[in-house]
mmCIF file of C-alpha atoms in Angstrom:
data_model
loop_
_atom_site.group_PDB
_atom_site.id
_atom_site.type_symbol
_atom_site.label_atom_id
_atom_site.label_comp_id
_atom_site.label_asym_id
_atom_site.label_seq_id
_atom_site.Cartn_x
_atom_site.Cartn_y
_atom_site.Cartn_z
ATOM 1 C CA MET B 1 27.944 -16.430 44.237
ATOM 2 C CA GLU B 2 25.248 -16.819 41.581
ATOM 3 C CA LEU B 3 24.610 -13.873 39.237
ATOM 4 C CA ASN B 4 20.931 -13.634 38.292
ATOM 5 C CA VAL B 5 20.692 -11.117 35.454
ATOM 6 C CA THR B 6 17.724 -11.233 33.126
ATOM 7 C CA ARG B 7 17.888 -10.138 29.505
ATOM 8 C CA ARG B 8 15.912 -6.987 30.354
ATOM 9 C CA LYS B 9 18.287 -6.030 33.185
ATOM 10 C CA PHE B 10 21.285 -6.684 30.954
ATOM 11 C CA LEU B 11 19.922 -4.396 28.222
ATOM 12 C CA LYS B 12 19.094 -1.638 30.725
ATOM 13 C CA ILE B 13 22.574 -1.784 32.235
ATOM 14 C CA SER B 14 24.215 -1.891 28.787
ATOM 15 C CA GLY B 15 22.173 1.102 27.611
ATOM 16 C CA ALA B 16 23.001 3.130 30.704
ATOM 17 C CA VAL B 17 26.718 2.354 30.375
ATOM 18 C CA ALA B 18 26.735 3.214 26.655
ATOM 19 C CA ALA B 19 24.934 6.533 27.276
ATOM 20 C CA THR B 20 27.330 7.446 30.081
ATOM 21 C CA LEU B 21 30.367 6.640 27.931
ATOM 22 C CA ALA B 22 28.972 8.607 25.008
ATOM 23 C CA VAL B 23 28.548 11.734 27.134
ATOM 24 C CA VAL B 24 31.665 11.471 29.300
ATOM 25 C CA GLU B 25 34.298 9.683 27.229
ATOM 26 C CA LEU B 26 33.340 10.474 23.664
ATOM 27 C CA GLY B 27 32.242 14.058 24.222
ATOM 28 C CA PHE B 28 28.745 13.602 22.763
ATOM 29 C CA ASP B 29 27.025 16.963 22.534
ATOM 30 C CA ASP B 30 23.249 16.807 22.123
ATOM 31 C CA LYS B 31 23.066 20.481 21.012
ATOM 32 C CA THR B 32 25.338 19.754 18.052
ATOM 33 C CA ALA B 33 23.271 16.697 17.190
ATOM 34 C CA ARG B 34 20.074 18.747 17.211
ATOM 35 C CA ALA B 35 21.670 21.418 15.008
ATOM 36 C CA LYS B 36 22.787 18.743 12.519
ATOM 37 C CA ALA B 37 19.298 17.210 12.517
ATOM 38 C CA LYS B 38 17.899 20.446 11.120
ATOM 39 C CA GLU B 39 20.055 19.915 8.027
ATOM 40 C CA LEU B 40 18.339 16.607 7.173
ATOM 41 C CA LYS B 41 16.974 16.386 3.644
ATOM 42 C CA ILE B 42 13.420 16.026 4.956
ATOM 43 C CA SER B 43 13.492 18.897 7.442
ATOM 44 C CA GLU B 44 11.831 21.306 4.979
ATOM 45 C CA LEU B 45 9.353 18.770 3.546
ATOM 46 C CA LYS B 46 5.757 18.417 4.691
ATOM 47 C CA PRO B 47 4.755 14.787 5.316
ATOM 48 C CA THR B 48 1.673 13.362 3.632
ATOM 49 C CA PRO B 49 -0.135 10.719 5.684
ATOM 50 C CA THR B 50 -1.214 7.586 3.832
ATOM 51 C CA ILE B 51 -1.928 3.914 4.423
ATOM 52 C CA CYS B 52 0.461 1.057 3.668
ATOM 53 C CA PRO B 53 -0.635 -0.817 0.521
ATOM 54 C CA TYR B 54 0.579 -4.278 1.470
ATOM 55 C CA CYS B 55 -1.517 -6.231 3.948
ATOM 56 C CA SER B 56 -4.938 -5.665 5.420
ATOM 57 C CA VAL B 57 -3.718 -4.175 8.714
ATOM 58 C CA GLY B 58 -3.791 -0.603 7.373
ATOM 59 C CA CYS B 59 -0.711 0.852 9.042
ATOM 60 C CA GLY B 60 -0.186 4.594 8.776
ATOM 61 C CA ILE B 61 2.798 5.892 6.827
ATOM 62 C CA LEU B 62 4.159 9.420 6.457
ATOM 63 C CA VAL B 63 5.486 10.109 2.954
ATOM 64 C CA TYR B 64 7.950 12.952 2.418
ATOM 65 C CA SER B 65 8.150 14.110 -1.191
ATOM 66 C CA ASN B 66 9.697 17.096 -2.912
ATOM 67 C CA GLY B 67 7.175 17.192 -5.760
ATOM 68 C CA LYS B 68 9.301 15.104 -8.128
ATOM 69 C CA ASP B 69 10.335 12.173 -5.979
ATOM 70 C CA VAL B 70 9.503 10.321 -2.777
ATOM 71 C CA VAL B 71 12.408 11.247 -0.508
ATOM 72 C CA TYR B 72 11.576 9.324 2.660
ATOM 73 C CA THR B 73 8.843 7.280 4.327
ATOM 74 C CA GLU B 74 8.317 6.415 7.977
ATOM 75 C CA GLY B 75 5.645 5.024 10.249
ATOM 76 C CA ASP B 76 3.060 7.535 11.437
ATOM 77 C CA PRO B 77 3.431 7.844 15.230
ATOM 78 C CA ASP B 78 -0.086 9.349 15.489
ATOM 79 C CA HIS B 79 -1.764 6.462 13.654
ATOM 80 C CA PRO B 80 -3.866 4.324 16.031
ATOM 81 C CA ILE B 81 -3.031 1.004 14.375
ATOM 82 C CA ASN B 82 0.757 0.915 14.174
ATOM 83 C CA GLU B 83 1.721 3.934 16.312
ATOM 84 C CA GLY B 84 4.798 4.595 14.163
ATOM 85 C CA SER B 85 6.101 1.053 13.758
ATOM 86 C CA LEU B 86 6.273 -0.677 10.374
ATOM 87 C CA CYS B 87 6.994 -4.193 9.191
ATOM 88 C CA SER B 88 9.780 -4.916 6.704
ATOM 89 C CA LYS B 89 7.470 -4.424 3.718
ATOM 90 C CA GLY B 90 6.036 -1.162 5.044
ATOM 91 C CA THR B 91 9.518 0.148 5.790
ATOM 92 C CA THR B 92 10.559 -0.302 2.154
ATOM 93 C CA VAL B 93 7.329 1.030 0.592
ATOM 94 C CA ARG B 94 9.307 3.947 -0.908
ATOM 95 C CA GLN B 95 10.847 1.502 -3.381
ATOM 96 C CA VAL B 96 7.431 0.929 -4.970
ATOM 97 C CA TYR B 97 7.699 4.458 -6.346
ATOM 98 C CA THR B 98 11.430 4.953 -6.790
ATOM 99 C CA THR B 99 12.557 1.666 -8.341
ATOM 100 C CA GLU B 100 13.726 1.693 -11.958
ATOM 101 C CA LYS B 101 11.742 -1.537 -12.434
ATOM 102 C CA ARG B 102 8.443 0.269 -11.851
ATOM 103 C CA ILE B 103 6.080 -0.002 -14.799
ATOM 104 C CA THR B 104 4.659 3.433 -15.598
ATOM 105 C CA LYS B 105 2.810 2.681 -18.842
ATOM 106 C CA PRO B 106 0.142 0.072 -19.541
ATOM 107 C CA LEU B 107 1.269 -3.124 -21.216
ATOM 108 C CA TYR B 108 -0.890 -5.152 -23.609
ATOM 109 C CA ARG B 109 -0.443 -8.681 -24.871
ATOM 110 C CA ALA B 110 -2.640 -9.399 -27.852
ATOM 111 C CA PRO B 111 -4.415 -12.780 -27.975
ATOM 112 C CA GLY B 112 -1.976 -15.388 -29.301
ATOM 113 C CA SER B 113 1.004 -13.071 -28.950
ATOM 114 C CA GLY B 114 4.046 -14.038 -26.925
ATOM 115 C CA LYS B 115 5.172 -10.514 -26.049
ATOM 116 C CA TRP B 116 3.906 -7.508 -24.174
ATOM 117 C CA GLU B 117 3.880 -4.077 -25.822
ATOM 118 C CA GLU B 118 3.453 -0.595 -24.380
ATOM 119 C CA VAL B 119 0.145 1.100 -25.183
ATOM 120 C CA ASP B 120 -1.319 4.457 -24.216
ATOM 121 C CA TRP B 121 -3.780 4.841 -21.362
ATOM 122 C CA ASP B 122 -6.767 5.579 -23.617
ATOM 123 C CA PHE B 123 -6.281 2.284 -25.460
ATOM 124 C CA ALA B 124 -5.863 0.308 -22.227
ATOM 125 C CA LEU B 125 -8.900 1.800 -20.470
ATOM 126 C CA ASP B 126 -11.079 1.456 -23.577
ATOM 127 C CA LYS B 127 -9.968 -2.185 -23.957
ATOM 128 C CA VAL B 128 -10.808 -2.994 -20.316
ATOM 129 C CA ALA B 129 -14.211 -1.248 -20.542
ATOM 130 C CA LYS B 130 -15.040 -3.012 -23.838
ATOM 131 C CA ASN B 131 -14.083 -6.430 -22.472
ATOM 132 C CA ILE B 132 -16.154 -5.900 -19.316
ATOM 133 C CA LYS B 133 -19.190 -4.744 -21.310
ATOM 134 C CA ASP B 134 -18.899 -7.566 -23.862
ATOM 135 C CA THR B 135 -18.541 -10.215 -21.162
ATOM 136 C CA ARG B 136 -21.410 -8.813 -19.087
ATOM 137 C CA ASP B 137 -23.737 -8.530 -22.089
ATOM 138 C CA ARG B 138 -22.904 -12.088 -23.195
ATOM 139 C CA THR B 139 -23.339 -13.701 -19.760
ATOM 140 C CA PHE B 140 -25.935 -11.544 -17.985
ATOM 141 C CA VAL B 141 -28.812 -13.473 -16.351
ATOM 142 C CA GLN B 142 -31.979 -11.534 -15.513
ATOM 143 C CA LYS B 143 -34.104 -14.331 -14.100
ATOM 144 C CA GLU B 144 -33.245 -17.650 -12.542
ATOM 145 C CA ASN B 145 -35.848 -20.177 -11.353
ATOM 146 C CA GLY B 146 -38.529 -17.510 -11.666
ATOM 147 C CA TYR B 147 -36.657 -14.987 -9.516
ATOM 148 C CA THR B 148 -35.096 -11.730 -10.728
ATOM 149 C CA VAL B 149 -31.353 -12.038 -10.104
ATOM 150 C CA ASN B 150 -29.709 -9.559 -12.530
ATOM 151 C CA LYS B 151 -26.248 -11.099 -12.288
ATOM 152 C CA THR B 152 -23.218 -12.277 -14.166
ATOM 153 C CA GLU B 153 -20.888 -14.986 -12.905
ATOM 154 C CA ALA B 154 -18.332 -14.497 -15.683
ATOM 155 C CA ILE B 155 -16.561 -11.526 -14.058
ATOM 156 C CA ALA B 156 -14.995 -11.334 -10.612
ATOM 157 C CA TYR B 157 -13.613 -8.411 -8.629
ATOM 158 C CA MET B 158 -10.743 -8.561 -6.149
ATOM 159 C CA GLY B 159 -10.291 -5.564 -3.837
ATOM 160 C CA GLY B 160 -6.951 -4.494 -2.407
ATOM 161 C CA ALA B 161 -5.807 -4.004 1.161
ATOM 162 C CA ALA B 162 -4.926 -0.356 0.520
ATOM 163 C CA LEU B 163 -8.572 0.570 -0.043
ATOM 164 C CA ASP B 164 -10.268 2.324 2.834
ATOM 165 C CA ASN B 165 -13.822 1.519 3.961
ATOM 166 C CA GLU B 166 -15.423 4.215 1.832
ATOM 167 C CA GLU B 167 -13.652 3.146 -1.358
ATOM 168 C CA THR B 168 -14.490 -0.500 -0.710
ATOM 169 C CA TYR B 169 -18.132 0.385 -0.145
ATOM 170 C CA LEU B 170 -18.370 2.384 -3.392
ATOM 171 C CA LEU B 171 -16.574 -0.263 -5.441
ATOM 172 C CA SER B 172 -18.755 -3.050 -4.068
ATOM 173 C CA LYS B 173 -21.852 -1.015 -4.987
ATOM 174 C CA LEU B 174 -20.499 -0.404 -8.493
ATOM 175 C CA PHE B 175 -19.660 -4.041 -9.154
ATOM 176 C CA ARG B 176 -22.647 -5.609 -7.370
ATOM 177 C CA ALA B 177 -25.471 -3.205 -8.239
ATOM 178 C CA GLY B 178 -24.033 -1.574 -11.351
ATOM 179 C CA LEU B 179 -22.599 -4.599 -13.135
ATOM 180 C CA GLY B 180 -24.305 -7.487 -11.339
ATOM 181 C CA LEU B 181 -21.164 -9.289 -10.179
ATOM 182 C CA THR B 182 -21.616 -12.054 -7.640
ATOM 183 C CA TYR B 183 -17.946 -12.905 -7.116
ATOM 184 C CA ILE B 184 -16.632 -9.977 -5.105
ATOM 185 C CA GLU B 185 -13.779 -10.565 -2.705
ATOM 186 C CA HIS B 186 -11.286 -8.548 -0.713
ATOM 187 C CA GLN B 187 -7.602 -9.292 -0.195
ATOM 188 C CA ALA B 188 -7.931 -8.982 3.569
ATOM 189 C CA ARG B 189 -9.871 -12.242 3.777
ATOM 190 C CA ILE B 190 -7.318 -14.338 1.894
#
């Protein structure tokens, strides 16, 4: 006699047997399990929906925080893209915030220096703004071959996958129309 059991049938039978044993033999009580679930550390926290920052898919994530720390993250079951599922990177997104290796202050390496040093935010933002302005002023081209182009090819902008459509639109307008950048790219295309 040949036994023709597919993988799917095997898993269904195994699941049914395990559930039956859990209820009958092991005395599994679903009411006790539900009562214990209410004691979970996230039961009193309100989830904040967000988008995964890794790839360009834009999966929805629910972030549970207590005001001081990210306690838990999970896939958003109401999100139309991932419907609650997450890849391995999205599952561990909490570590981006909670790791002790996270850099929380800007670092600056002076020209010719071999080491990075912590600086305050005002210094870092002023330095970035000054470098952008100096580079743009030095390399700005108003006319090329008789045509008005108002551009600089010395600065490029790379967008991130965590940006939504509205943010991407505004940033592209800022860098293209405001600063005259021609090299504007988005991580989703790479």
